[in-house]
PDB file of C-alpha atoms in Angstrom:
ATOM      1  CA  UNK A   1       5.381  24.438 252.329  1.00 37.00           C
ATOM      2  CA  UNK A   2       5.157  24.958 248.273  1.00 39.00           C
ATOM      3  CA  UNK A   3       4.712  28.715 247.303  1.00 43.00           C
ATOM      4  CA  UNK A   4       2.653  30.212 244.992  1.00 43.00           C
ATOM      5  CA  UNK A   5       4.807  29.888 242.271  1.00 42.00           C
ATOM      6  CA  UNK A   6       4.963  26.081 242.468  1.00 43.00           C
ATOM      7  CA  UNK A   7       2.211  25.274 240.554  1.00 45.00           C
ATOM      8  CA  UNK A   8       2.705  25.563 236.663  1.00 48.00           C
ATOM      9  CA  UNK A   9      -1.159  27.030 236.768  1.00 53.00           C
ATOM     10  CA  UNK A  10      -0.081  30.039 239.184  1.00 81.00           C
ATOM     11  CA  UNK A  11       3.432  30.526 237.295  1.00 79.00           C
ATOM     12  CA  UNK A  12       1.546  30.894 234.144  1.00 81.00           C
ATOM     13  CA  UNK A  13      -0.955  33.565 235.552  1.00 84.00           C
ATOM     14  CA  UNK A  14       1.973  35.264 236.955  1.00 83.00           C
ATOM     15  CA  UNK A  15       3.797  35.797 234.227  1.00 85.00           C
ATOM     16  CA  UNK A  16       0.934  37.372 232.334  1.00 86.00           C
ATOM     17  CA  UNK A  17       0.570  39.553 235.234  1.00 87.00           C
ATOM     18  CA  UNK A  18       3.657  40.948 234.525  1.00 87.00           C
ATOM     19  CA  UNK A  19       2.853  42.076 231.570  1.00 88.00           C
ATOM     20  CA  UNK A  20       0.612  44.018 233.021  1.00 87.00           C
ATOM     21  CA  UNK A  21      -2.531  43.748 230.568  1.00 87.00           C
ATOM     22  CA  UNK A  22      -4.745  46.401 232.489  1.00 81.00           C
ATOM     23  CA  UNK A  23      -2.464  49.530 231.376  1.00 82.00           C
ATOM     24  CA  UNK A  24      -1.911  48.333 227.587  1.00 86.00           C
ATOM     25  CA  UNK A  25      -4.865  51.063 227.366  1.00 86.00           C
ATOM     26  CA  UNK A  26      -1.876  53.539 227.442  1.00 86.00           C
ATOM     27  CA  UNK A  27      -0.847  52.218 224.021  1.00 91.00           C
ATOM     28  CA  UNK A  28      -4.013  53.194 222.470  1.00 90.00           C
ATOM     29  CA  UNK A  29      -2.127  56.361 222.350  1.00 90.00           C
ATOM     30  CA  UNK A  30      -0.808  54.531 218.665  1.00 93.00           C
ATOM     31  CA  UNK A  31      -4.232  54.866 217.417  1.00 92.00           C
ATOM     32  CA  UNK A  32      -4.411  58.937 217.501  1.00 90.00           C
ATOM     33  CA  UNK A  33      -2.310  58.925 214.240  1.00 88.00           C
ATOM     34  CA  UNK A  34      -5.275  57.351 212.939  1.00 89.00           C
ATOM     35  CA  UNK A  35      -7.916  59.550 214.801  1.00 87.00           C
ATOM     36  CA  UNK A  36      -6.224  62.859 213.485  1.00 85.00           C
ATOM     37  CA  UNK A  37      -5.681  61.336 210.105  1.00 83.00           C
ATOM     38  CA  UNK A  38      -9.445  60.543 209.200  1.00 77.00           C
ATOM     39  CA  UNK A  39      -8.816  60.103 205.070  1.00 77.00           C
ATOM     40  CA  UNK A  40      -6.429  57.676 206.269  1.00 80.00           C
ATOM     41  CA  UNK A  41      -9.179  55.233 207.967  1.00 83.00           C
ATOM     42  CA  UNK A  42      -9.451  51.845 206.424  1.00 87.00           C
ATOM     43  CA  UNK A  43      -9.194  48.115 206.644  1.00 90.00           C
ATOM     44  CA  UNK A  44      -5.489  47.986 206.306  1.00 92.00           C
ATOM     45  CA  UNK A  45      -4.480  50.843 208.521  1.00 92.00           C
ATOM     46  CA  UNK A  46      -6.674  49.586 210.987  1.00 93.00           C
ATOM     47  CA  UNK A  47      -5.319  46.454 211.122  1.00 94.00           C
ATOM     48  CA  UNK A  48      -1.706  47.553 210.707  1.00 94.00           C
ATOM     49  CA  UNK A  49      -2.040  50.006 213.744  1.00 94.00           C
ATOM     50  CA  UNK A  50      -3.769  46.979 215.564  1.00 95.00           C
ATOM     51  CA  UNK A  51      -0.670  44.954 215.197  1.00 95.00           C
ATOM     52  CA  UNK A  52       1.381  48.012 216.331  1.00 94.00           C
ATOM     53  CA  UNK A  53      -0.316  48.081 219.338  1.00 95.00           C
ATOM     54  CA  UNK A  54      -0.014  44.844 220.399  1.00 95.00           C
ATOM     55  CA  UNK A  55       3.651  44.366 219.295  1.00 94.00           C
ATOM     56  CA  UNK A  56       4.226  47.931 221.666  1.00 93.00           C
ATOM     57  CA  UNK A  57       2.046  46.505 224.205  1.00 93.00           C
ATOM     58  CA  UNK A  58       4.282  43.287 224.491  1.00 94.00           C
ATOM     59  CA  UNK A  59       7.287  45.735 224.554  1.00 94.00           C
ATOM     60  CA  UNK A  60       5.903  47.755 227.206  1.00 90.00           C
ATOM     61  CA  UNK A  61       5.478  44.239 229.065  1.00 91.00           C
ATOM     62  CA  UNK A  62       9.076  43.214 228.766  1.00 92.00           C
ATOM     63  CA  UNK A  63       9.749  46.624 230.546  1.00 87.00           C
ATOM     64  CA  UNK A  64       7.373  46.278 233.369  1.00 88.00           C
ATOM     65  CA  UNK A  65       9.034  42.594 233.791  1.00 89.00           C
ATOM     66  CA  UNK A  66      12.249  44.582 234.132  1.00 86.00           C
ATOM     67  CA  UNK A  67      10.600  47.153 236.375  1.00 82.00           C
ATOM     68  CA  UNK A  68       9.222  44.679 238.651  1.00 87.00           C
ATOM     69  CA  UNK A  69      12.761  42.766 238.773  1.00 86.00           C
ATOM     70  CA  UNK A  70      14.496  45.677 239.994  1.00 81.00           C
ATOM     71  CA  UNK A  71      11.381  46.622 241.896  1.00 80.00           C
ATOM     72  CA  UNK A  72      11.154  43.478 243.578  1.00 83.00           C
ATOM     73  CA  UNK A  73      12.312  44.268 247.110  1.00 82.00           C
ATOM     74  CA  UNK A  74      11.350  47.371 247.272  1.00 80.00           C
ATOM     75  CA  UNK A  75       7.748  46.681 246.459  1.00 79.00           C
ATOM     76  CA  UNK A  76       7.458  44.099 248.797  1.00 82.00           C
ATOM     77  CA  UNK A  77       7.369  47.315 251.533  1.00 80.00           C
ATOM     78  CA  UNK A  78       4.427  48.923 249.091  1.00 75.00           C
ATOM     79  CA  UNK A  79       0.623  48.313 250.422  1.00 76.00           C
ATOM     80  CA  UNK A  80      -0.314  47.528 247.011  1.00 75.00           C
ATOM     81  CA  UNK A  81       2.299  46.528 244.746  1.00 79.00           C
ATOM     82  CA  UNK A  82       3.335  43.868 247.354  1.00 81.00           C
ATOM     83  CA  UNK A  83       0.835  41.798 245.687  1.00 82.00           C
ATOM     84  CA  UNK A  84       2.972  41.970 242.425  1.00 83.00           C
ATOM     85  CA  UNK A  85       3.913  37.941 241.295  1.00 86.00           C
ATOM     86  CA  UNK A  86       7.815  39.279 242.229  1.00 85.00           C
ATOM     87  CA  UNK A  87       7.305  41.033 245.100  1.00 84.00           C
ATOM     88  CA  UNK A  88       4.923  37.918 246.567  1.00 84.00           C
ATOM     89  CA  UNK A  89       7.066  35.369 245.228  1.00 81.00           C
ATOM     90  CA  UNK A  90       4.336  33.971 243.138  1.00 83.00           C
ATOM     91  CA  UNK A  91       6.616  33.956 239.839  1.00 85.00           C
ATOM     92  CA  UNK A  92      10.552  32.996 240.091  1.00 85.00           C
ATOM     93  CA  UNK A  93      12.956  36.496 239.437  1.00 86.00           C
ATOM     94  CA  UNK A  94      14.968  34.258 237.230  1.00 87.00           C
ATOM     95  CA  UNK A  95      11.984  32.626 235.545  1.00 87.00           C
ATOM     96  CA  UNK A  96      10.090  35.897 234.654  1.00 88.00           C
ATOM     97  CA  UNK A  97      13.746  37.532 233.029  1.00 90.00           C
ATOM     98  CA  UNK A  98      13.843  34.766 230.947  1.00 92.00           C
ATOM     99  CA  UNK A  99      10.484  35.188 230.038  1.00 92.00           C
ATOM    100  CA  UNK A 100      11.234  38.826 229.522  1.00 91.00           C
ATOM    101  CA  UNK A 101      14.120  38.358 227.212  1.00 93.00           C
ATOM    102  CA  UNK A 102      12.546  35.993 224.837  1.00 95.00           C
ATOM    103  CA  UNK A 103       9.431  37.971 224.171  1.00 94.00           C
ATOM    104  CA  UNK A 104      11.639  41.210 223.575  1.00 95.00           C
ATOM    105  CA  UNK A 105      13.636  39.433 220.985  1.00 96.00           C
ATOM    106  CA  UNK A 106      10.412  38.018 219.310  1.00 96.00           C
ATOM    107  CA  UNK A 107       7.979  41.480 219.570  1.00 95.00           C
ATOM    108  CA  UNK A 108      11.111  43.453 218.473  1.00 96.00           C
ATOM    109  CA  UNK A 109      12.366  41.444 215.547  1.00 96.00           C
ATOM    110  CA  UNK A 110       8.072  40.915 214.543  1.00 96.00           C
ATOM    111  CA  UNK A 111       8.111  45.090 214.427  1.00 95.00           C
ATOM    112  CA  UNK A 112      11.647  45.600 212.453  1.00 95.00           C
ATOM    113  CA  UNK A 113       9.569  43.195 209.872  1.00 94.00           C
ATOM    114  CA  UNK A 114       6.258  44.747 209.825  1.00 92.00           C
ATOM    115  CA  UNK A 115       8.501  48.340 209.542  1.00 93.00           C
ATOM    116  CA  UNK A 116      12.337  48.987 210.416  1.00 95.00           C
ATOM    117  CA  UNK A 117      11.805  52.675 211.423  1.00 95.00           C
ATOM    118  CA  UNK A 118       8.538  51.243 213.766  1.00 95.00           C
ATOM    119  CA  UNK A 119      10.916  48.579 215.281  1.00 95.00           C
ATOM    120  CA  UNK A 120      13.555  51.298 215.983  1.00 96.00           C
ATOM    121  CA  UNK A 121      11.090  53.537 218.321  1.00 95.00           C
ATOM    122  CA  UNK A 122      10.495  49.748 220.154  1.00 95.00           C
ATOM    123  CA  UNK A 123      14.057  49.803 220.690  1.00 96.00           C
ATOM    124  CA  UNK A 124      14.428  53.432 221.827  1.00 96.00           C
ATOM    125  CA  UNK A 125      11.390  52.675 224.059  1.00 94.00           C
ATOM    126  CA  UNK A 126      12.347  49.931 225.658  1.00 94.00           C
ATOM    127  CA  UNK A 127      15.987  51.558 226.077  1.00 95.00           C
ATOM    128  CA  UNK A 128      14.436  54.631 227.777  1.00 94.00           C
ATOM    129  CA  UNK A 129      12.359  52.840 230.290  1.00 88.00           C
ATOM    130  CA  UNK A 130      15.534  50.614 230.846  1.00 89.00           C
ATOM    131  CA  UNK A 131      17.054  54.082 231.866  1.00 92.00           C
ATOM    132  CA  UNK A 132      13.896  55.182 233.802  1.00 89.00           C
ATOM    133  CA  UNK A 133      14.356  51.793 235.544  1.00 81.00           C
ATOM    134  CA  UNK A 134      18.316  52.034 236.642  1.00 86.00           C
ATOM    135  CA  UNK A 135      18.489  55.747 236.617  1.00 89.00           C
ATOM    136  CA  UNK A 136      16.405  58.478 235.807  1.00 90.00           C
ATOM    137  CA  UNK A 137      13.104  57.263 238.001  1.00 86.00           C
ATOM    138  CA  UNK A 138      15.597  58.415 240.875  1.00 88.00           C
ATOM    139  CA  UNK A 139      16.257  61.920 239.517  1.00 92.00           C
ATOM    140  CA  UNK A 140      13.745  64.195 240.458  1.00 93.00           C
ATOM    141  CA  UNK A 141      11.836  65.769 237.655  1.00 93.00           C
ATOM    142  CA  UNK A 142      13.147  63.903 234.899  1.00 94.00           C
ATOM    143  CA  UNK A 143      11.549  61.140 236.049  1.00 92.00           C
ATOM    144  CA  UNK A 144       7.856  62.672 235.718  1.00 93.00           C
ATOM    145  CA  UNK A 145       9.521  64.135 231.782  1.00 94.00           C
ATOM    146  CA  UNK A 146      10.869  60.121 231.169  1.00 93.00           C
ATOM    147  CA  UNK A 147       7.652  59.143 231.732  1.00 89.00           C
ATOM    148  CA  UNK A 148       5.912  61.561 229.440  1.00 90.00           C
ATOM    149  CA  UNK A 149       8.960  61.223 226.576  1.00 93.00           C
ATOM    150  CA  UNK A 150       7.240  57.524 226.945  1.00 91.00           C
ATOM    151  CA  UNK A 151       3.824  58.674 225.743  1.00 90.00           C
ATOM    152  CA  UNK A 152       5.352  60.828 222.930  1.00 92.00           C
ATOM    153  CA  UNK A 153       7.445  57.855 221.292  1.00 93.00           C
ATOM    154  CA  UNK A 154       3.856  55.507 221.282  1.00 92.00           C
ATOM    155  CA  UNK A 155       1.661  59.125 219.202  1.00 91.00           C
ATOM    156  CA  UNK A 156       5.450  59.084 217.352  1.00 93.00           C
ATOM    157  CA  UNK A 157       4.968  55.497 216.335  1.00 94.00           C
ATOM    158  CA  UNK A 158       1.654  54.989 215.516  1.00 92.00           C
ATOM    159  CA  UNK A 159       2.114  58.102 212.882  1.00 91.00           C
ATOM    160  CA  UNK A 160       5.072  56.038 211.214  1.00 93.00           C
ATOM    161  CA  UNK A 161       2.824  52.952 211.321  1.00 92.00           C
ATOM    162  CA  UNK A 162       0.722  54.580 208.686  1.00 91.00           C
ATOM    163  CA  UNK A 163       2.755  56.817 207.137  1.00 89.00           C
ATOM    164  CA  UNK A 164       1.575  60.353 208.354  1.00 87.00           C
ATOM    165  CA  UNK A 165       3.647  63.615 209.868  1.00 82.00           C
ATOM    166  CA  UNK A 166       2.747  65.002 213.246  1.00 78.00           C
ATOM    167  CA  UNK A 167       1.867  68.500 213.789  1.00 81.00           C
ATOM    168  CA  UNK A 168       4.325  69.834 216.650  1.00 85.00           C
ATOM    169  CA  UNK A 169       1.308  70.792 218.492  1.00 86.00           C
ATOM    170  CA  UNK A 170       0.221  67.280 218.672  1.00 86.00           C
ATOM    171  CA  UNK A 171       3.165  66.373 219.904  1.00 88.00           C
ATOM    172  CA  UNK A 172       3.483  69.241 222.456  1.00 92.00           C
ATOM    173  CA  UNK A 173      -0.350  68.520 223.824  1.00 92.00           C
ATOM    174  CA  UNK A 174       0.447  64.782 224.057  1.00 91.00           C
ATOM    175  CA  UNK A 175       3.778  65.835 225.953  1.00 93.00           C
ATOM    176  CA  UNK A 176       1.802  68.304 228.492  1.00 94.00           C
ATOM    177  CA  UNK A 177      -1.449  65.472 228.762  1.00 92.00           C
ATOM    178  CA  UNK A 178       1.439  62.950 229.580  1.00 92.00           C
ATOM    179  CA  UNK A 179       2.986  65.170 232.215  1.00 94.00           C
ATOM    180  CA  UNK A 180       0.141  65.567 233.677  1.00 93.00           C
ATOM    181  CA  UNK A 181      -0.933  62.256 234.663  1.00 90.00           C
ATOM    182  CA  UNK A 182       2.867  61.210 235.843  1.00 90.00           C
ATOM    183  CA  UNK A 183       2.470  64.435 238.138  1.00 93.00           C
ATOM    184  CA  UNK A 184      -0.622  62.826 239.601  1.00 89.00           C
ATOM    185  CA  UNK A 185       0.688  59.622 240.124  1.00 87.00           C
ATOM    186  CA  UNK A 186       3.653  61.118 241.881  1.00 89.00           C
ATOM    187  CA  UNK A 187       1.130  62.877 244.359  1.00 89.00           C
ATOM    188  CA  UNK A 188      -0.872  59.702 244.835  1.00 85.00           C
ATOM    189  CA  UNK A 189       2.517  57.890 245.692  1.00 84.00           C
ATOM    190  CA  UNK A 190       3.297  60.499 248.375  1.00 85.00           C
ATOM    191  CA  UNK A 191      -0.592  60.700 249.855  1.00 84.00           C
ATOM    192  CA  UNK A 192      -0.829  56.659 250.305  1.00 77.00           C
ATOM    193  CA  UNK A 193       2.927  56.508 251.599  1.00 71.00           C
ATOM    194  CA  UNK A 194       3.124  59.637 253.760  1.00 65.00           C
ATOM    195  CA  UNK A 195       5.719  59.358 255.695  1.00 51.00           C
ATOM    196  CA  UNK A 196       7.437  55.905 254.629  1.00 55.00           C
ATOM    197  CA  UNK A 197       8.068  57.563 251.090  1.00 46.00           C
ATOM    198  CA  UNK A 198      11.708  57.053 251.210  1.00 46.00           C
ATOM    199  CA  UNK A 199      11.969  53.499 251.945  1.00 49.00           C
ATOM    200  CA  UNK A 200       9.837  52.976 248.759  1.00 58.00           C
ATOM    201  CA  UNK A 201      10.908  55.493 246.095  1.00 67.00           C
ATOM    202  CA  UNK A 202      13.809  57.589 247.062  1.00 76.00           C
ATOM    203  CA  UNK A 203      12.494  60.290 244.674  1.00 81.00           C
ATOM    204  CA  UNK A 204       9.607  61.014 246.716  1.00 84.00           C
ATOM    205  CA  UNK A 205      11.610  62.446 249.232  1.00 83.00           C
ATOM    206  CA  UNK A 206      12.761  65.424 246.416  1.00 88.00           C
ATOM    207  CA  UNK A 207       8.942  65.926 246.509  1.00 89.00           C
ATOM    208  CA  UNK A 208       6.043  67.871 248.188  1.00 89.00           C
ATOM    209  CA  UNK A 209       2.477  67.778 247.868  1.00 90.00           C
ATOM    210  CA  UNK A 210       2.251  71.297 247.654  1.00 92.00           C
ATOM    211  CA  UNK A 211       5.464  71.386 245.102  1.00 94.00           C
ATOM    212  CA  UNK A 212       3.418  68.614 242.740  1.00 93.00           C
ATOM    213  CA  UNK A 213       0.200  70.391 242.834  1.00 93.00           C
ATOM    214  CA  UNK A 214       2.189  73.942 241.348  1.00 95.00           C
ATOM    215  CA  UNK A 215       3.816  72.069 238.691  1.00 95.00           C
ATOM    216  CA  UNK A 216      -0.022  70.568 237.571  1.00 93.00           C
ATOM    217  CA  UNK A 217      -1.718  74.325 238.021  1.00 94.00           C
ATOM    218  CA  UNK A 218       1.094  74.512 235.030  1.00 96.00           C
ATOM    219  CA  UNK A 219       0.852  71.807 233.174  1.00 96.00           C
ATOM    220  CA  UNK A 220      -3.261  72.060 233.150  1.00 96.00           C
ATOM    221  CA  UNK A 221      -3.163  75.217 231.821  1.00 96.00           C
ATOM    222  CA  UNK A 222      -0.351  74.671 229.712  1.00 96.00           C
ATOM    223  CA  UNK A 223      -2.359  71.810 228.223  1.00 95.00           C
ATOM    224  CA  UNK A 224      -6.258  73.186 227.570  1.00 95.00           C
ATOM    225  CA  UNK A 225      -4.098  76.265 226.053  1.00 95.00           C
ATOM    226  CA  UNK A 226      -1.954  74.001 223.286  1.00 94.00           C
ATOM    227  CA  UNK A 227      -5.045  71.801 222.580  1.00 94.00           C
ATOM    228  CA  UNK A 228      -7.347  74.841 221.723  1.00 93.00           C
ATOM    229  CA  UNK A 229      -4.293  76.604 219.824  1.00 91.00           C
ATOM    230  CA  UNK A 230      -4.247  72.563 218.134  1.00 90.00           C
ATOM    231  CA  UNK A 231      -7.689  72.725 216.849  1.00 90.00           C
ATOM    232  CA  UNK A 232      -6.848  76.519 215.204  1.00 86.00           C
ATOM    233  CA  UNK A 233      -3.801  75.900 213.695  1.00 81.00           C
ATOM    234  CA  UNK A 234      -3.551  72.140 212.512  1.00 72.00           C
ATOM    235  CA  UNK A 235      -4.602  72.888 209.004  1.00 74.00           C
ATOM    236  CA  UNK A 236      -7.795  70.909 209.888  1.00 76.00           C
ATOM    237  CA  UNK A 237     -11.523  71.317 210.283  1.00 83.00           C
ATOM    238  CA  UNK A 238     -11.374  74.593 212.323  1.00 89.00           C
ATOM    239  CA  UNK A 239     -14.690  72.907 214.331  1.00 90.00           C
ATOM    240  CA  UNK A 240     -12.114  70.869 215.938  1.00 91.00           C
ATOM    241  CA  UNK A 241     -12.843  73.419 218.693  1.00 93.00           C
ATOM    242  CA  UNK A 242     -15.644  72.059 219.799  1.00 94.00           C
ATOM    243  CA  UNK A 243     -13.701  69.574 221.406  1.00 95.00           C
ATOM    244  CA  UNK A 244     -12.089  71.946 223.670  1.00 96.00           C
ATOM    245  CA  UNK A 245     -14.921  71.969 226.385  1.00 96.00           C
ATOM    246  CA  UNK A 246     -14.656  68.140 227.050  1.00 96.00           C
ATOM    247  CA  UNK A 247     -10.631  68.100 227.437  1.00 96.00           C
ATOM    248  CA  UNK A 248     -11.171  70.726 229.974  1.00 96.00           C
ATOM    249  CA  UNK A 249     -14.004  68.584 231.769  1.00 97.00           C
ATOM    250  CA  UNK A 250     -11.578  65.696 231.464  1.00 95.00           C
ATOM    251  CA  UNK A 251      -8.650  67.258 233.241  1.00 94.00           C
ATOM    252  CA  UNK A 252     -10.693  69.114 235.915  1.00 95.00           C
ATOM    253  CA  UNK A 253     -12.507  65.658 236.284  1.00 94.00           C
ATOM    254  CA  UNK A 254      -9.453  63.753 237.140  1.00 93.00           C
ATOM    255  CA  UNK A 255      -7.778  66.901 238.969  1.00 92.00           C
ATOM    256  CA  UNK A 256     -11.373  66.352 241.233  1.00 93.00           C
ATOM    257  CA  UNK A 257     -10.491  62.202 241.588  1.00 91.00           C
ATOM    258  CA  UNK A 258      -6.392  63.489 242.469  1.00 88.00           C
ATOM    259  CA  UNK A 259      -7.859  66.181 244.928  1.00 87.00           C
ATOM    260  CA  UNK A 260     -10.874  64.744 246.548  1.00 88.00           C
ATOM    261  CA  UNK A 261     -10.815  61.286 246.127  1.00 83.00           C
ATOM    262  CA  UNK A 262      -6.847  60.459 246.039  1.00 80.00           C
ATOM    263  CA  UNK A 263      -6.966  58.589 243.074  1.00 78.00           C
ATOM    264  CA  UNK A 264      -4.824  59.267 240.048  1.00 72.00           C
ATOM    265  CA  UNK A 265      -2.005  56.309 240.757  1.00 68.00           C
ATOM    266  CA  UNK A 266      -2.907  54.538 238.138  1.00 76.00           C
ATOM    267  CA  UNK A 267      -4.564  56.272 235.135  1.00 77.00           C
ATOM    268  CA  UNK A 268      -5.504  52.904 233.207  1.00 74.00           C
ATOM    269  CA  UNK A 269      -8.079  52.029 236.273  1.00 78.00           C
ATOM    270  CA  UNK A 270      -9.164  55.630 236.381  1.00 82.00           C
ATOM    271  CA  UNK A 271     -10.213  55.180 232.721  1.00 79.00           C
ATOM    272  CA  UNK A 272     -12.042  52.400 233.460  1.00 80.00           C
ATOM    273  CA  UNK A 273     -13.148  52.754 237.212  1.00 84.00           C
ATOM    274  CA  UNK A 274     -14.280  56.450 236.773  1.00 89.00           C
ATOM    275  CA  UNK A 275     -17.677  56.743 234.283  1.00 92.00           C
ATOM    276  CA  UNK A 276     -17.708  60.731 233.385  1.00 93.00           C
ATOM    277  CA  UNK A 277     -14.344  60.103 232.213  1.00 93.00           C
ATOM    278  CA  UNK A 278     -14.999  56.661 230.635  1.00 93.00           C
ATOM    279  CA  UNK A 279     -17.839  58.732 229.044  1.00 95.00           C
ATOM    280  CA  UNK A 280     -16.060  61.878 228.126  1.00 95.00           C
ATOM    281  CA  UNK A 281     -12.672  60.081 226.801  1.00 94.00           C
ATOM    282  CA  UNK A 282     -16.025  58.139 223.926  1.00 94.00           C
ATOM    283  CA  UNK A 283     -17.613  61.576 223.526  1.00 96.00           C
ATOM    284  CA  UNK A 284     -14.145  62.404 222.448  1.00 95.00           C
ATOM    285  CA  UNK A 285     -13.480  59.880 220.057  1.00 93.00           C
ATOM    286  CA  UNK A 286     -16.995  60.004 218.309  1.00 95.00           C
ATOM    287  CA  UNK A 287     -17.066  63.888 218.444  1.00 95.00           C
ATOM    288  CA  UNK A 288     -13.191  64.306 216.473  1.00 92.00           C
ATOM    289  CA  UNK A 289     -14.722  61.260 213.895  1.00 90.00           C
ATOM    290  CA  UNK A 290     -17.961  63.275 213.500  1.00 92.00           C
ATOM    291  CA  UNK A 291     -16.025  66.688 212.969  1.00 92.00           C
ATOM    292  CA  UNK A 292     -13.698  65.045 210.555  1.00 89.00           C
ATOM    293  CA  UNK A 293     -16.798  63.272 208.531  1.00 87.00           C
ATOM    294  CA  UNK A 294     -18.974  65.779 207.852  1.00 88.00           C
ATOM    295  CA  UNK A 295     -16.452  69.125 207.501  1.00 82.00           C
ATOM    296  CA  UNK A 296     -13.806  67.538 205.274  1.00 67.00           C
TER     297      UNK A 296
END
């Protein structure tokens, strides 16, 4: 009996599974460079951040290949990543490494030509979720900070795409925001494993429900408090601040979807899945353009 990988139609689809298209969106993290820098907004910047984002995109996918490699076996014993082209056997280990390898070498040596100092923070990215992968996902804690360090490098790169300085509160709110959502999808691996957590992620069994939802009473309030002292001290538009009510709607929205609805494993398909925060992430985006058109 042929397997699903025996057709060059299902190996194909497979391997762009792997790359995991759906949570690209965290990449658009590149563009806030851009958002923040408003004077900066034109056809070349756009387009040069564009091509950042894809080349960081196909970097991120050569590290969920590698994820998903060393994954493999233990996903297979996941209700829903057993459905993974490794973990179902719908893509060959060997094959999608391969794969892997080669698109590194090209997305990495297109970024080093498009801008050295851009095509370093692909290698330190990929190197740090290489770590994540091997060791630090099994060290409790600094695998929820790995994660957000992940977030930091893509706001890190998409300022040296265009050429503009960070504010160390951006940095520190994109830090906290980043935090947050790994500490979610920590507590959404432990609700849908319950009591098998250890035969999945060892890590889980360092964890508590009760631990996870202390560290994001924290990190919430850590957050709302950096982004409002952000819109007061960034030497911009001081009506920045009028912001402030929809990041607090946003993280009490998706504290409501981690609480009540046991969601928050995967924050791309919240984004998409979830309207008011669909809704309040545009709000967002048009509200910081419209502050930064008409009051500078």
């Amino acid at each position: 009996m042929s397997t699903p990988a025996a057709g060059t139609g299902n190996t194909f689809s497979g391997l762009l599974k792997l790359l995991r298209p759906k949570q690209w969106t965290k990449n658009l993290l590149l563009f806030a460079a851009l958002l923040f820098s408003f004077e900066e907004i034109r056809t070349e910047t756009i387009l040069t951040t564009l091509l950042g984002f894809i080349l960081f995109s196909l970097v991120a996918g050569c590290v969920y290949i590698l994820n998903d490699y060393v994954d493999r076996d233990r996903d297979r014993q996941h209700p829903v990543k057993k459905f993974r082209p490794l973990a179902s056997g719908q893509v060959n280990p060997a094959h999608a490494l391969l794969f892997g390898i080669l698109l590194l070498i090209l997305s990495v040596g297109t970024a080093f030509v498009m801008n050295p100092l851009f095509g370093m923070l692909c290698i330190v990215y990929f190197l740090l979720n290489v770590s994540y992968s091997f060791v630090l996902k099994h060290l409790v804690i600094l695998d929820m900070m790995t994660i957000a360090a992940g977030f930091v490098l893509r706001a890190i790169a998409g300022g040296v795409l265009i050429h503009v300085p960070f504010t160390p509160w951006f940095l520190i709110c994109t830090m906290l925001l980043s935090l947050f959502l790994a500490i979610g999808k920590r507590r959404n691996e432990l609700t849908l494993l319950e009591g098998n957590t250890g035969s999945h992620r060892k890590v889980l069994d360092n964890y508590s429900i009760t631990l996870l939802d202390q560290f994001n009473t924290i990190v919430t309030t850590a957050t709302i408090i950096s982004y409002s002292l952000f819109t007061f001290t960034s030497d911009r538009t001081i009506h920045l601040m009028w912001t402030i009510p929809l990041v607090i709607y946003g993280m009490f929205r998706y504290l409501y979807l981690i609480h009540m609805k046991n969601q928050g494993g995967s924050p791309d398909r919240v984004l998409f899945e979830d309207k008011p925060i669909l809704i309040t992430v545009i709000l967002y985006v048009i509200s910081v353009i419209s502050i930064f058109a008409i009051f500078e």
